[in-house]
mmCIF file of C-alpha atoms in Angstrom:
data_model
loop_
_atom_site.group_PDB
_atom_site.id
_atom_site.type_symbol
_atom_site.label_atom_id
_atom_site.label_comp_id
_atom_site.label_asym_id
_atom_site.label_seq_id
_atom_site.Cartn_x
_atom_site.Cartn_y
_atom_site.Cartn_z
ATOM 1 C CA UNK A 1 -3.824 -31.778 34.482
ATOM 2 C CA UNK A 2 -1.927 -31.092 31.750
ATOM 3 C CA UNK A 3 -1.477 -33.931 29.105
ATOM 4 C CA UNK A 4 1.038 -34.575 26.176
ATOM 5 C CA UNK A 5 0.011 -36.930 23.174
ATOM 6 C CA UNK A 6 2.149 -38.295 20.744
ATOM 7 C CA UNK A 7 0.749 -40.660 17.951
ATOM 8 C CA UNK A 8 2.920 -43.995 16.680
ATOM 9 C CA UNK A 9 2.800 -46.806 14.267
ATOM 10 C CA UNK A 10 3.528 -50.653 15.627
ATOM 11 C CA UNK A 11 6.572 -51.033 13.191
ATOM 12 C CA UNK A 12 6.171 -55.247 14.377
ATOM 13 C CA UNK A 13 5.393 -57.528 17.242
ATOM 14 C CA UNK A 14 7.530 -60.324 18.187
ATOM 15 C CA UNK A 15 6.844 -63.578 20.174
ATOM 16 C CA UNK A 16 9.691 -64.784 22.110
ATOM 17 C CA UNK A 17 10.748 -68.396 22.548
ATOM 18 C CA UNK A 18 10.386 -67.337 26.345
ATOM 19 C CA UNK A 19 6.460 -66.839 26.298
ATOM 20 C CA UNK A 20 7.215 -62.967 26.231
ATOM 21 C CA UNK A 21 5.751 -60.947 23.039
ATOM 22 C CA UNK A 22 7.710 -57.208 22.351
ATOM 23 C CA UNK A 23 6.187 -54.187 20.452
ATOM 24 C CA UNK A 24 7.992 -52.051 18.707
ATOM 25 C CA UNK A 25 6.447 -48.840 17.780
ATOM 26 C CA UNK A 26 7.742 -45.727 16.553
ATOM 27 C CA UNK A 27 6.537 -42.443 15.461
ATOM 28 C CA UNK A 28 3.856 -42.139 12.685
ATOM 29 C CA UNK A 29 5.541 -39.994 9.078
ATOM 30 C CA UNK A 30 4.638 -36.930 7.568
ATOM 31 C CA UNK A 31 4.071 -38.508 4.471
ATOM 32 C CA UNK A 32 0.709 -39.513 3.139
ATOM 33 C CA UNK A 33 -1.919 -37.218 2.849
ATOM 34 C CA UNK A 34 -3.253 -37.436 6.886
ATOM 35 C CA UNK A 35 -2.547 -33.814 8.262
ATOM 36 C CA UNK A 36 -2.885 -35.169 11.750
ATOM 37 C CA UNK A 37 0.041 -37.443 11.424
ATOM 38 C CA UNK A 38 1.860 -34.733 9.438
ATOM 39 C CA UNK A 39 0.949 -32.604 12.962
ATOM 40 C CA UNK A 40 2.122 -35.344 15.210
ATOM 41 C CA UNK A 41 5.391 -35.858 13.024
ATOM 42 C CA UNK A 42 6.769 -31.772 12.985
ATOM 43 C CA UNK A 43 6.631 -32.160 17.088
ATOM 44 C CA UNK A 44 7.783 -35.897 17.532
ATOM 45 C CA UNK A 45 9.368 -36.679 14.280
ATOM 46 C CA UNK A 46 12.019 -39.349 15.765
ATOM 47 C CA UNK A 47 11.486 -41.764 18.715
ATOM 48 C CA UNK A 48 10.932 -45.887 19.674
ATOM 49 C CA UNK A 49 9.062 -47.630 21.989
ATOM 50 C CA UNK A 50 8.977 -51.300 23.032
ATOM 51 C CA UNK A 51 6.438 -52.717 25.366
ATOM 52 C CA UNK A 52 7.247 -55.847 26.575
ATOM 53 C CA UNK A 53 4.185 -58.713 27.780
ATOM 54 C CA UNK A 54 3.730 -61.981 29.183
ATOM 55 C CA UNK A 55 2.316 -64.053 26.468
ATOM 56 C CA UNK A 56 -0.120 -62.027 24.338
ATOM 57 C CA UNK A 57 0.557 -58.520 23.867
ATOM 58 C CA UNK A 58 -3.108 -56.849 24.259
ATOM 59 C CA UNK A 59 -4.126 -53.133 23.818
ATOM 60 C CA UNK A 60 -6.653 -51.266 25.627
ATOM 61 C CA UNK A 61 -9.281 -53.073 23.407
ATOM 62 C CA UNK A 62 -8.378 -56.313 24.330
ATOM 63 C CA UNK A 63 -6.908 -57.113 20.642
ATOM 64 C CA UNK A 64 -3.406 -58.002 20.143
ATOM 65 C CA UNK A 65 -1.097 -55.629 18.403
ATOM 66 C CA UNK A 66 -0.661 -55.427 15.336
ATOM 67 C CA UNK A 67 1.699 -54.421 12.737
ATOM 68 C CA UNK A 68 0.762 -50.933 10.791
ATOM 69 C CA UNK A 69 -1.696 -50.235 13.659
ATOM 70 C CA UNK A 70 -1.714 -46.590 15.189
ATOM 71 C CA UNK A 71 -2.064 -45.699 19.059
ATOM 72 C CA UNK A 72 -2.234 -42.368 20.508
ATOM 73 C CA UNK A 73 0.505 -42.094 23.622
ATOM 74 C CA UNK A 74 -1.109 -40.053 26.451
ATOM 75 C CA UNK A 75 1.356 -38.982 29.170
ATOM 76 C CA UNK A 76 0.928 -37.049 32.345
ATOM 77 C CA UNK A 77 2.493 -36.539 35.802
ATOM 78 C CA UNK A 78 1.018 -38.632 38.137
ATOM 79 C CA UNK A 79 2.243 -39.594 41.802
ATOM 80 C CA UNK A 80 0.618 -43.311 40.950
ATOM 81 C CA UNK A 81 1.933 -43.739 37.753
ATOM 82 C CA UNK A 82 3.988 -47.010 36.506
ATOM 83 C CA UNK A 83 6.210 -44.914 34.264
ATOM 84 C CA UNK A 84 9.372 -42.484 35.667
ATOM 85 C CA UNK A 85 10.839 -40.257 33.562
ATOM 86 C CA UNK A 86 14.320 -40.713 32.855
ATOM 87 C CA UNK A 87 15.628 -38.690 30.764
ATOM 88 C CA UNK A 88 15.110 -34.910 29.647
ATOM 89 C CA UNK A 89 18.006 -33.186 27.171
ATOM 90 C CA UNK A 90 17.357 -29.974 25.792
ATOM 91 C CA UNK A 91 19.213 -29.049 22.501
ATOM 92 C CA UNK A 92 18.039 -25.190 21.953
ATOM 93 C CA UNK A 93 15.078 -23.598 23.401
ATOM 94 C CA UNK A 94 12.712 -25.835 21.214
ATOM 95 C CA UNK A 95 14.084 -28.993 20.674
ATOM 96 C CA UNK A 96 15.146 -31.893 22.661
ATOM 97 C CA UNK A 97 14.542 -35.707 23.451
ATOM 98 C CA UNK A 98 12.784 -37.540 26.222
ATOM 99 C CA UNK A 99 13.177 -40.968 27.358
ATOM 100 C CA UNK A 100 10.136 -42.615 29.987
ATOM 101 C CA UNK A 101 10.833 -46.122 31.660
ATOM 102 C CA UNK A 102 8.157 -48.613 33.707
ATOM 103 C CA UNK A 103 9.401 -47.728 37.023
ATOM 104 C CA UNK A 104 9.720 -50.875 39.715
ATOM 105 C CA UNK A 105 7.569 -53.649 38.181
ATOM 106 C CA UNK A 106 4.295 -51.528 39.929
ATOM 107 C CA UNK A 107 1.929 -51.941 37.256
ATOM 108 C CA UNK A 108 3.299 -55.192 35.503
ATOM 109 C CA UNK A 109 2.132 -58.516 36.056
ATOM 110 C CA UNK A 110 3.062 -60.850 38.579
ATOM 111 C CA UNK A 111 5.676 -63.728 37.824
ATOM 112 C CA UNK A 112 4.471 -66.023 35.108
ATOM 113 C CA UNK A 113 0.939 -64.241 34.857
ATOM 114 C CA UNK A 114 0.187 -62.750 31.733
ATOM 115 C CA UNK A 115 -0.128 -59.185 30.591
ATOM 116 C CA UNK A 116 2.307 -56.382 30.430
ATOM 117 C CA UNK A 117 6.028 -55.970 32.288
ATOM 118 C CA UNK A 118 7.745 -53.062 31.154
ATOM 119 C CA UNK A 119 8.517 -50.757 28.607
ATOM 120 C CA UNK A 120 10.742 -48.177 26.945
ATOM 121 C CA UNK A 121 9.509 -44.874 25.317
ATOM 122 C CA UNK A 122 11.808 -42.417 23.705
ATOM 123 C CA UNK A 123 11.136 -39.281 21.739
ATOM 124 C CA UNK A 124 12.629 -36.529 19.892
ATOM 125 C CA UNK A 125 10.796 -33.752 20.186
ATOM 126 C CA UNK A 126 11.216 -30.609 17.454
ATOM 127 C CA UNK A 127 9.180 -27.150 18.152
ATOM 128 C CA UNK A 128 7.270 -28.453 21.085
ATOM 129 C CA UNK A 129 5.934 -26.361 23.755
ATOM 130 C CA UNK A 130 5.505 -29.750 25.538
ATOM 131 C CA UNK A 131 9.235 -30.472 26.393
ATOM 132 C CA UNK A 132 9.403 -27.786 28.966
ATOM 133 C CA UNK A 133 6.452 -29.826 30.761
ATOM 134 C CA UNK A 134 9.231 -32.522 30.953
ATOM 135 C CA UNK A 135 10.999 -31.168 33.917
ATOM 136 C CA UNK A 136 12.153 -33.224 36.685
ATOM 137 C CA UNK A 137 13.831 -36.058 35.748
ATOM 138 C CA UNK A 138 12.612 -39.802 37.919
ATOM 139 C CA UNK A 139 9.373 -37.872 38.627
ATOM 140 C CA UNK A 140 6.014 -40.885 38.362
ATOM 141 C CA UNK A 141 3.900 -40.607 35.069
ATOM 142 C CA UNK A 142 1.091 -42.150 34.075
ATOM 143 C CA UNK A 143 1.372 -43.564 30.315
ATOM 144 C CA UNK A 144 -1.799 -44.789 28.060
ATOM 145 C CA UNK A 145 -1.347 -46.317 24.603
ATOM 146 C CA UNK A 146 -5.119 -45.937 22.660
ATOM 147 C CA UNK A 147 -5.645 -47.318 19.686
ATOM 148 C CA UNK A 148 -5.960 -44.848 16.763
ATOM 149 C CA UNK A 149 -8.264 -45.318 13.781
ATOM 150 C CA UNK A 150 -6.052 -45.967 10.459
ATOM 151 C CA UNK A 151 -4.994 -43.050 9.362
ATOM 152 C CA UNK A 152 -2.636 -43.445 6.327
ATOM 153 C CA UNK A 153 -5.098 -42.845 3.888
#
């Protein structure tokens, strides 16, 4: 199976009046002295992603997310998946943008139970041998966020 990570930063987390919390992440900088986020940023060096919950918005830890935190984004094809991809745009032969969408309420929660409901990830992606594995636009992925050790040091 053939898997593309990206790495991002929650930029803040927001608790609605509604009982829903949103995430808003986007992709870690070159700057700092990390090479591995200064590898992540010359392939994805643009992008957002919100991630929308019922009531607390919990990583694959269990802890709530939190502002300045890193994840690592692991995406594949997957017939099961909870995420479609939307949108593919190719602008030259190595650059282009992405966009992947929850797909049908399949893997969110159901109404008034908490946990995740949908989200939104979008990505520019510069010299990356990975956007011709984003082919097929509305094809099922399967999309993991893992929490990343700090790494701005």
């Amino acid at each position: 199976m053939r898997q593309v990570r990206a790495k991002f930063r929650v930029l803040s987390v927001t608790k609605k009046w509604d009982g829903f919390t949103n995430v808003e992440l986007g992709p870690v900088l070159q700057r700092g002295s990390n090479p591995e986020n200064a590898e992540f940023w010359k392939f994805t060096p643009s992008g957002d992603c919100t991630l929308t919950f019922m009531g607390p918005a919990l990583d694959d830890r269990g802890q709530e997310y939190q502002p300045g935190d890193y994840y690592y984004i692991d995406m594949h094809k997957d017939d099961d998946g909870g995420w479609g991809l939307t949108t593919v745009a190719h602008h030259g032969e190595e650059n282009g943008s992405v966009e992947l969408n929850t797909r049908g309420g399949k893997y969110t929660a159901g109404h008034g139970e908490e946990g995740f409901r949908y989200g939104k990830l979008g990505m520019g992606l510069d010299h990356a041998p990975a956007l011709g594995w984003f082919d097929n636009p509305g094809g099922p992925w399967a999309v993991k966020f893992s929490f990343a050790e700090d790494s701005d040091e």
